[in-house]
Amino acid sequence: MTGTPDRGWLCIAGLGPGDDRLVTPEVTETLAQATDIVGYIPYVARIAPREGLTLHPSDNRVELDRARAALEMAAAGRRVVVVSSGDPGVFAMASAVFEALEGREDWQALDIRVLPGITAMLAAAAAAGAPLGHDFCCINLSDNLKPWQVIETRLRHAARADFAMAFYNPRSASRPEGFTKALAVLREECGPDRLITFARAVSTPDQRLQTVTLGETTPEMADMRTVVIVGNSATRRVGRFVYSPRSAR
Ligand code: SAH
């Protein structure tokens, strides 16, 4: 139980990659106690309506407004869950809520908790085998909130450090050229034989997994429902799986 019945609270919860069985029991319990659900339209659509529950779906790119609205409701005594897909701390709403808390001591005193979820990268890695079995990093390829130059620098450093890499938001209709540029950087740093896995709509009926080499890759293999995993220099295939050995040379 979170808080006392007459006191509002705010939970920022991860719904996992898509399959209801990958929602944690903690998140399910908390959703059952909520009076209000706040989030991006497709994520709120995953919550079953019931009496006493108000759904507040909103469009993308309004994260800070959404966070403030959720905090207002919790301050007014509502039991509010802000939902994200995957994990709420991975390129998602938890940071937006904490950003909204800055300079607001009244809101900082509220009962606020972050409930983890299974992030897309981990569900994708599990479906493929164990491509993240050694050191890895995770980069958001969207340039909505950072300049391309920052993305390119991080890509190059990660590749030179021989990390396996997971990429979120690889390619959208509004910025198709970013992923093409990212692939050029990766080919330059890792060579054409490096394995790359495209994991689309993992854990949903639309799931599609494809592993190729960087040399065989075309940008169209990724879209916004895809998480992309590039192996390190030792990542290899075994049977139908891809894995990274536990030790580095
Ligand atoms: N908080 C989310 C990530 C939000 S960013 C999480 O932890 O998973 C949105 C990006 O996540 C998408 O562009 C895609 O790269 C990835 N993603 C989310 N769900 C996915 C799924 N089921 N399969 C593959 N990628 C997914």
mmCIF file of C-alpha atoms and ligand atoms in Angstrom:
data_model
loop_
_atom_site.group_PDB
_atom_site.id
_atom_site.type_symbol
_atom_site.label_atom_id
_atom_site.label_comp_id
_atom_site.label_asym_id
_atom_site.label_seq_id
_atom_site.Cartn_x
_atom_site.Cartn_y
_atom_site.Cartn_z
ATOM 1 C CA MET A 1 0.000 0.000 0.000
ATOM 2 C CA THR A 2 1.376 3.386 -0.931
ATOM 3 C CA GLY A 3 0.581 6.244 1.499
ATOM 4 C CA THR A 4 -2.561 6.477 3.588
ATOM 5 C CA PRO A 5 -6.037 6.345 2.008
ATOM 6 C CA ASP A 6 -6.765 10.061 2.433
ATOM 7 C CA ARG A 7 -3.378 11.234 1.215
ATOM 8 C CA GLY A 8 -2.516 11.629 -2.436
ATOM 9 C CA TRP A 9 0.491 9.969 -4.021
ATOM 10 C CA LEU A 10 2.281 9.770 -7.318
ATOM 11 C CA CYS A 11 3.901 6.673 -8.810
ATOM 12 C CA ILE A 12 5.841 6.704 -12.049
ATOM 13 C CA ALA A 13 5.467 3.180 -13.379
ATOM 14 C CA GLY A 14 6.946 1.157 -16.215
ATOM 15 C CA LEU A 15 4.544 -1.078 -18.165
ATOM 16 C CA GLY A 16 7.277 -3.204 -19.758
ATOM 17 C CA PRO A 17 7.773 -3.773 -23.497
ATOM 18 C CA GLY A 18 4.216 -4.865 -24.370
ATOM 19 C CA ASP A 19 3.270 -8.304 -23.049
ATOM 20 C CA ASP A 20 1.021 -8.016 -19.968
ATOM 21 C CA ARG A 21 2.952 -10.852 -18.340
ATOM 22 C CA LEU A 22 5.994 -8.569 -18.294
ATOM 23 C CA VAL A 23 4.257 -5.981 -16.094
ATOM 24 C CA THR A 24 5.591 -6.416 -12.556
ATOM 25 C CA PRO A 25 3.170 -7.402 -9.762
ATOM 26 C CA GLU A 26 4.145 -4.174 -7.959
ATOM 27 C CA VAL A 27 2.953 -2.094 -10.919
ATOM 28 C CA THR A 28 -0.266 -4.139 -11.271
ATOM 29 C CA GLU A 29 -1.060 -3.624 -7.553
ATOM 30 C CA THR A 30 -0.400 0.089 -7.761
ATOM 31 C CA LEU A 31 -2.566 0.517 -10.873
ATOM 32 C CA ALA A 32 -5.407 -1.197 -8.983
ATOM 33 C CA GLN A 33 -5.200 1.470 -6.237
ATOM 34 C CA ALA A 34 -4.991 4.463 -8.565
ATOM 35 C CA THR A 35 -7.661 7.113 -9.146
ATOM 36 C CA ASP A 36 -5.878 8.682 -12.140
ATOM 37 C CA ILE A 37 -3.618 7.440 -14.940
ATOM 38 C CA VAL A 38 -1.489 9.951 -16.821
ATOM 39 C CA GLY A 39 0.656 9.309 -19.905
ATOM 40 C CA TYR A 40 1.229 9.208 -23.630
ATOM 41 C CA ILE A 41 -1.902 8.019 -25.523
ATOM 42 C CA PRO A 42 -0.741 4.476 -26.535
ATOM 43 C CA TYR A 43 0.549 3.717 -23.037
ATOM 44 C CA VAL A 44 -2.642 4.885 -21.278
ATOM 45 C CA ALA A 45 -4.554 2.731 -23.797
ATOM 46 C CA ARG A 46 -2.957 -0.319 -22.169
ATOM 47 C CA ILE A 47 -4.810 0.358 -18.888
ATOM 48 C CA ALA A 48 -8.238 -1.299 -18.542
ATOM 49 C CA PRO A 49 -10.931 1.281 -17.690
ATOM 50 C CA ARG A 50 -12.840 0.735 -14.455
ATOM 51 C CA GLU A 51 -15.165 2.671 -12.215
ATOM 52 C CA GLY A 52 -13.372 5.270 -10.108
ATOM 53 C CA LEU A 53 -10.443 5.492 -12.494
ATOM 54 C CA THR A 54 -9.903 8.536 -14.720
ATOM 55 C CA LEU A 55 -7.610 8.166 -17.718
ATOM 56 C CA HIS A 56 -5.637 11.239 -18.846
ATOM 57 C CA PRO A 57 -4.013 10.413 -22.194
ATOM 58 C CA SER A 58 -1.886 13.128 -23.785
ATOM 59 C CA ASP A 59 0.174 13.580 -26.922
ATOM 60 C CA ASN A 60 3.919 13.090 -27.181
ATOM 61 C CA ARG A 61 6.417 15.898 -26.444
ATOM 62 C CA VAL A 62 4.356 17.406 -23.635
ATOM 63 C CA GLU A 63 6.217 15.504 -20.930
ATOM 64 C CA LEU A 64 6.809 18.439 -18.584
ATOM 65 C CA ASP A 65 3.185 19.658 -18.731
ATOM 66 C CA ARG A 66 2.028 16.093 -18.154
ATOM 67 C CA ALA A 67 4.343 15.756 -15.144
ATOM 68 C CA ARG A 68 3.075 19.032 -13.635
ATOM 69 C CA ALA A 69 -0.551 18.021 -14.133
ATOM 70 C CA ALA A 70 0.130 14.704 -12.391
ATOM 71 C CA LEU A 71 1.845 16.451 -9.460
ATOM 72 C CA GLU A 72 -1.064 18.913 -9.125
ATOM 73 C CA MET A 73 -3.479 15.993 -8.868
ATOM 74 C CA ALA A 74 -1.369 14.150 -6.280
ATOM 75 C CA ALA A 75 -1.107 17.376 -4.246
ATOM 76 C CA ALA A 76 -4.917 17.594 -4.362
ATOM 77 C CA GLY A 77 -5.207 14.122 -2.769
ATOM 78 C CA ARG A 78 -5.524 11.917 -5.886
ATOM 79 C CA ARG A 79 -3.680 8.597 -6.292
ATOM 80 C CA VAL A 80 -1.887 9.126 -9.561
ATOM 81 C CA VAL A 81 0.133 6.744 -11.741
ATOM 82 C CA VAL A 82 2.206 8.212 -14.552
ATOM 83 C CA VAL A 83 2.786 5.389 -17.026
ATOM 84 C CA SER A 84 5.720 4.833 -19.383
ATOM 85 C CA SER A 85 6.479 1.887 -21.597
ATOM 86 C CA GLY A 86 9.410 -0.281 -20.542
ATOM 87 C CA ASP A 87 11.122 1.297 -17.556
ATOM 88 C CA PRO A 88 10.071 4.824 -16.519
ATOM 89 C CA GLY A 89 13.677 5.872 -15.909
ATOM 90 C CA VAL A 90 14.881 4.979 -19.425
ATOM 91 C CA PHE A 91 14.196 7.863 -21.848
ATOM 92 C CA ALA A 92 10.808 8.282 -20.212
ATOM 93 C CA MET A 93 8.654 10.090 -17.654
ATOM 94 C CA ALA A 94 10.594 9.711 -14.389
ATOM 95 C CA SER A 95 13.127 12.403 -15.321
ATOM 96 C CA ALA A 96 10.323 14.706 -16.466
ATOM 97 C CA VAL A 97 8.634 14.397 -13.055
ATOM 98 C CA PHE A 98 11.879 15.179 -11.212
ATOM 99 C CA GLU A 99 12.509 18.115 -13.522
ATOM 100 C CA ALA A 100 9.035 19.434 -12.644
ATOM 101 C CA LEU A 101 9.929 19.088 -8.936
ATOM 102 C CA GLU A 102 12.865 21.478 -9.209
ATOM 103 C CA GLY A 103 12.101 24.662 -7.307
ATOM 104 C CA ARG A 104 8.811 23.274 -5.954
ATOM 105 C CA GLU A 105 9.368 22.377 -2.298
ATOM 106 C CA ASP A 106 5.629 21.774 -1.802
ATOM 107 C CA TRP A 107 5.682 19.049 -4.463
ATOM 108 C CA GLN A 108 9.002 17.631 -3.215
ATOM 109 C CA ALA A 109 7.251 16.719 0.069
ATOM 110 C CA LEU A 110 4.701 14.508 -1.750
ATOM 111 C CA ASP A 111 4.655 10.706 -1.588
ATOM 112 C CA ILE A 112 6.437 9.913 -4.872
ATOM 113 C CA ARG A 113 7.819 6.560 -6.005
ATOM 114 C CA VAL A 114 9.356 5.220 -9.207
ATOM 115 C CA LEU A 115 8.332 1.634 -10.035
ATOM 116 C CA PRO A 116 10.775 -0.108 -12.381
ATOM 117 C CA GLY A 117 9.788 -2.024 -15.485
ATOM 118 C CA ILE A 118 11.468 -4.230 -18.053
ATOM 119 C CA THR A 119 13.086 -1.900 -20.537
ATOM 120 C CA ALA A 120 12.956 -2.642 -24.295
ATOM 121 C CA MET A 121 16.700 -3.255 -24.481
ATOM 122 C CA LEU A 122 16.573 -6.105 -21.951
ATOM 123 C CA ALA A 123 13.526 -7.747 -23.513
ATOM 124 C CA ALA A 124 15.210 -7.491 -26.936
ATOM 125 C CA ALA A 125 18.491 -8.894 -25.666
ATOM 126 C CA ALA A 126 16.675 -11.833 -24.067
ATOM 127 C CA ALA A 127 14.800 -12.563 -27.307
ATOM 128 C CA ALA A 128 18.081 -12.547 -29.269
ATOM 129 C CA GLY A 129 20.170 -14.502 -26.743
ATOM 130 C CA ALA A 130 22.685 -12.499 -24.684
ATOM 131 C CA PRO A 131 24.205 -9.727 -26.823
ATOM 132 C CA LEU A 132 24.561 -7.537 -23.704
ATOM 133 C CA GLY A 133 26.351 -10.244 -21.717
ATOM 134 C CA HIS A 134 29.456 -8.109 -21.209
ATOM 135 C CA ASP A 135 29.930 -4.320 -20.733
ATOM 136 C CA PHE A 136 27.444 -2.285 -22.710
ATOM 137 C CA CYS A 137 25.942 1.164 -23.058
ATOM 138 C CA CYS A 138 22.656 2.544 -24.175
ATOM 139 C CA ILE A 139 22.126 5.596 -26.393
ATOM 140 C CA ASN A 140 18.985 7.440 -27.448
ATOM 141 C CA LEU A 141 19.394 8.269 -31.152
ATOM 142 C CA SER A 142 16.651 10.907 -31.154
ATOM 143 C CA ASP A 143 17.959 14.422 -31.629
ATOM 144 C CA ASN A 144 14.785 15.991 -30.194
ATOM 145 C CA LEU A 145 16.500 16.725 -26.882
ATOM 146 C CA LYS A 146 20.185 16.855 -27.856
ATOM 147 C CA PRO A 147 22.201 17.979 -30.868
ATOM 148 C CA TRP A 148 23.377 15.406 -33.435
ATOM 149 C CA GLN A 149 27.008 16.239 -32.592
ATOM 150 C CA VAL A 150 26.539 14.878 -29.051
ATOM 151 C CA ILE A 151 25.083 11.658 -30.452
ATOM 152 C CA GLU A 152 27.952 11.217 -32.882
ATOM 153 C CA THR A 153 30.607 11.827 -30.211
ATOM 154 C CA ARG A 154 28.977 9.303 -27.853
ATOM 155 C CA LEU A 155 28.659 6.728 -30.638
ATOM 156 C CA ARG A 156 32.331 7.019 -31.559
ATOM 157 C CA HIS A 157 33.553 6.806 -27.971
ATOM 158 C CA ALA A 158 31.324 3.837 -27.166
ATOM 159 C CA ALA A 159 32.443 1.999 -30.307
ATOM 160 C CA ARG A 160 36.138 2.731 -29.612
ATOM 161 C CA ALA A 161 35.733 1.489 -26.030
ATOM 162 C CA ASP A 162 34.332 -1.737 -27.528
ATOM 163 C CA PHE A 163 31.036 -1.568 -25.665
ATOM 164 C CA ALA A 164 28.067 -3.474 -27.001
ATOM 165 C CA MET A 165 25.474 -0.762 -27.669
ATOM 166 C CA ALA A 166 21.692 -0.559 -27.518
ATOM 167 C CA PHE A 167 19.948 2.216 -29.426
ATOM 168 C CA TYR A 168 16.505 3.569 -28.606
ATOM 169 C CA ASN A 169 14.396 5.748 -30.944
ATOM 170 C CA PRO A 170 16.633 4.787 -33.875
ATOM 171 C CA ARG A 171 14.654 6.184 -36.776
ATOM 172 C CA SER A 172 11.463 8.180 -37.181
ATOM 173 C CA ALA A 173 9.596 9.401 -40.246
ATOM 174 C CA SER A 174 10.430 12.996 -39.273
ATOM 175 C CA ARG A 175 14.204 12.396 -39.080
ATOM 176 C CA PRO A 176 15.101 9.385 -41.253
ATOM 177 C CA GLU A 177 18.617 10.685 -42.005
ATOM 178 C CA GLY A 178 19.900 10.395 -38.417
ATOM 179 C CA PHE A 179 20.054 6.612 -38.451
ATOM 180 C CA THR A 180 21.783 6.605 -41.845
ATOM 181 C CA LYS A 181 24.478 8.850 -40.382
ATOM 182 C CA ALA A 182 24.723 6.701 -37.243
ATOM 183 C CA LEU A 183 25.262 3.579 -39.369
ATOM 184 C CA ALA A 184 28.051 5.327 -41.307
ATOM 185 C CA VAL A 185 29.812 6.185 -38.036
ATOM 186 C CA LEU A 186 29.414 2.603 -36.783
ATOM 187 C CA ARG A 187 30.775 1.091 -40.004
ATOM 188 C CA GLU A 188 33.757 3.409 -39.788
ATOM 189 C CA GLU A 189 34.484 2.508 -36.142
ATOM 190 C CA CYS A 190 33.491 -1.170 -36.023
ATOM 191 C CA GLY A 191 33.984 -2.434 -39.596
ATOM 192 C CA PRO A 192 31.490 -4.270 -41.845
ATOM 193 C CA ASP A 193 31.500 -7.652 -40.040
ATOM 194 C CA ARG A 194 30.134 -6.457 -36.680
ATOM 195 C CA LEU A 195 26.815 -8.066 -35.735
ATOM 196 C CA ILE A 196 23.752 -5.866 -35.379
ATOM 197 C CA THR A 197 20.323 -6.995 -34.162
ATOM 198 C CA PHE A 198 17.060 -5.257 -35.018
ATOM 199 C CA ALA A 199 14.393 -6.133 -32.464
ATOM 200 C CA ARG A 200 10.978 -4.763 -33.374
ATOM 201 C CA ALA A 201 7.851 -4.731 -31.178
ATOM 202 C CA VAL A 202 9.450 -7.167 -28.756
ATOM 203 C CA SER A 203 7.013 -9.253 -26.672
ATOM 204 C CA THR A 204 4.012 -8.236 -28.815
ATOM 205 C CA PRO A 205 2.304 -10.254 -31.587
ATOM 206 C CA ASP A 206 4.219 -8.066 -34.115
ATOM 207 C CA GLN A 207 7.641 -9.066 -32.764
ATOM 208 C CA ARG A 208 10.366 -9.376 -35.402
ATOM 209 C CA LEU A 209 14.042 -10.158 -34.780
ATOM 210 C CA GLN A 210 16.730 -9.825 -37.395
ATOM 211 C CA THR A 211 20.504 -10.133 -36.967
ATOM 212 C CA VAL A 212 22.840 -9.114 -39.804
ATOM 213 C CA THR A 213 26.297 -7.568 -40.164
ATOM 214 C CA LEU A 214 26.861 -3.820 -40.353
ATOM 215 C CA GLY A 215 27.892 -4.340 -43.972
ATOM 216 C CA GLU A 216 24.481 -5.857 -44.782
ATOM 217 C CA THR A 217 22.466 -3.264 -42.874
ATOM 218 C CA THR A 218 20.079 -0.808 -44.503
ATOM 219 C CA PRO A 219 18.497 2.075 -42.562
ATOM 220 C CA GLU A 220 14.968 0.801 -43.334
ATOM 221 C CA MET A 221 15.558 -2.162 -41.027
ATOM 222 C CA ALA A 222 14.758 0.154 -38.091
ATOM 223 C CA ASP A 223 11.705 2.205 -37.174
ATOM 224 C CA MET A 224 10.382 3.752 -33.975
ATOM 225 C CA ARG A 225 9.165 0.392 -32.651
ATOM 226 C CA THR A 226 12.670 -1.062 -32.973
ATOM 227 C CA VAL A 227 15.508 -1.254 -30.492
ATOM 228 C CA VAL A 228 18.854 -1.851 -32.185
ATOM 229 C CA ILE A 229 21.710 -3.755 -30.539
ATOM 230 C CA VAL A 230 25.246 -3.615 -31.924
ATOM 231 C CA GLY A 231 27.585 -6.240 -30.530
ATOM 232 C CA ASN A 232 31.142 -5.712 -29.297
ATOM 233 C CA SER A 233 34.123 -7.110 -31.228
ATOM 234 C CA ALA A 234 33.635 -10.568 -29.659
ATOM 235 C CA THR A 235 29.853 -10.850 -30.111
ATOM 236 C CA ARG A 236 29.053 -13.958 -32.127
ATOM 237 C CA ARG A 237 26.311 -16.287 -33.251
ATOM 238 C CA VAL A 238 25.636 -19.686 -31.729
ATOM 239 C CA GLY A 239 22.830 -21.617 -33.416
ATOM 240 C CA ARG A 240 19.948 -19.179 -33.790
ATOM 241 C CA PHE A 241 21.227 -16.991 -30.932
ATOM 242 C CA VAL A 242 23.611 -14.044 -30.601
ATOM 243 C CA TYR A 243 25.744 -13.613 -27.508
ATOM 244 C CA SER A 244 28.646 -11.634 -26.091
ATOM 245 C CA PRO A 245 31.181 -13.701 -24.130
ATOM 246 C CA ARG A 246 31.501 -12.869 -20.423
ATOM 247 C CA SER A 247 35.201 -12.037 -20.690
ATOM 248 C CA ALA A 248 37.113 -9.496 -22.767
ATOM 249 C CA ARG A 249 40.514 -10.065 -24.329
HETATM 250 N N1 SAH B 1 10.931 3.743 -21.457
HETATM 251 C C1 SAH B 1 11.003 2.886 -22.620
HETATM 252 C C2 SAH B 1 11.694 3.551 -23.801
HETATM 253 C C3 SAH B 1 10.916 4.723 -24.371
HETATM 254 S S1 SAH B 1 11.690 5.400 -25.783
HETATM 255 C C4 SAH B 1 11.721 1.582 -22.234
HETATM 256 O O1 SAH B 1 12.303 1.516 -21.137
HETATM 257 O O2 SAH B 1 11.698 0.625 -23.026
HETATM 258 C C5 SAH B 1 10.815 4.537 -27.092
HETATM 259 C C6 SAH B 1 11.741 3.573 -27.801
HETATM 260 O O3 SAH B 1 11.865 2.390 -27.036
HETATM 261 C C7 SAH B 1 11.274 3.101 -29.164
HETATM 262 O O4 SAH B 1 11.593 4.018 -30.196
HETATM 263 C C8 SAH B 1 12.065 1.808 -29.316
HETATM 264 O O5 SAH B 1 13.410 2.081 -29.655
HETATM 265 C C9 SAH B 1 12.053 1.278 -27.879
HETATM 266 N N2 SAH B 1 10.975 0.312 -27.619
HETATM 267 C C10 SAH B 1 9.948 0.447 -26.767
HETATM 268 N N3 SAH B 1 9.188 -0.684 -26.726
HETATM 269 C C11 SAH B 1 9.767 -1.552 -27.579
HETATM 270 C C12 SAH B 1 9.473 -2.899 -27.978
HETATM 271 N N4 SAH B 1 8.431 -3.577 -27.471
HETATM 272 N N5 SAH B 1 10.289 -3.489 -28.885
HETATM 273 C C13 SAH B 1 11.358 -2.828 -29.394
HETATM 274 N N6 SAH B 1 11.689 -1.555 -29.038
HETATM 275 C C14 SAH B 1 10.899 -0.933 -28.161
#
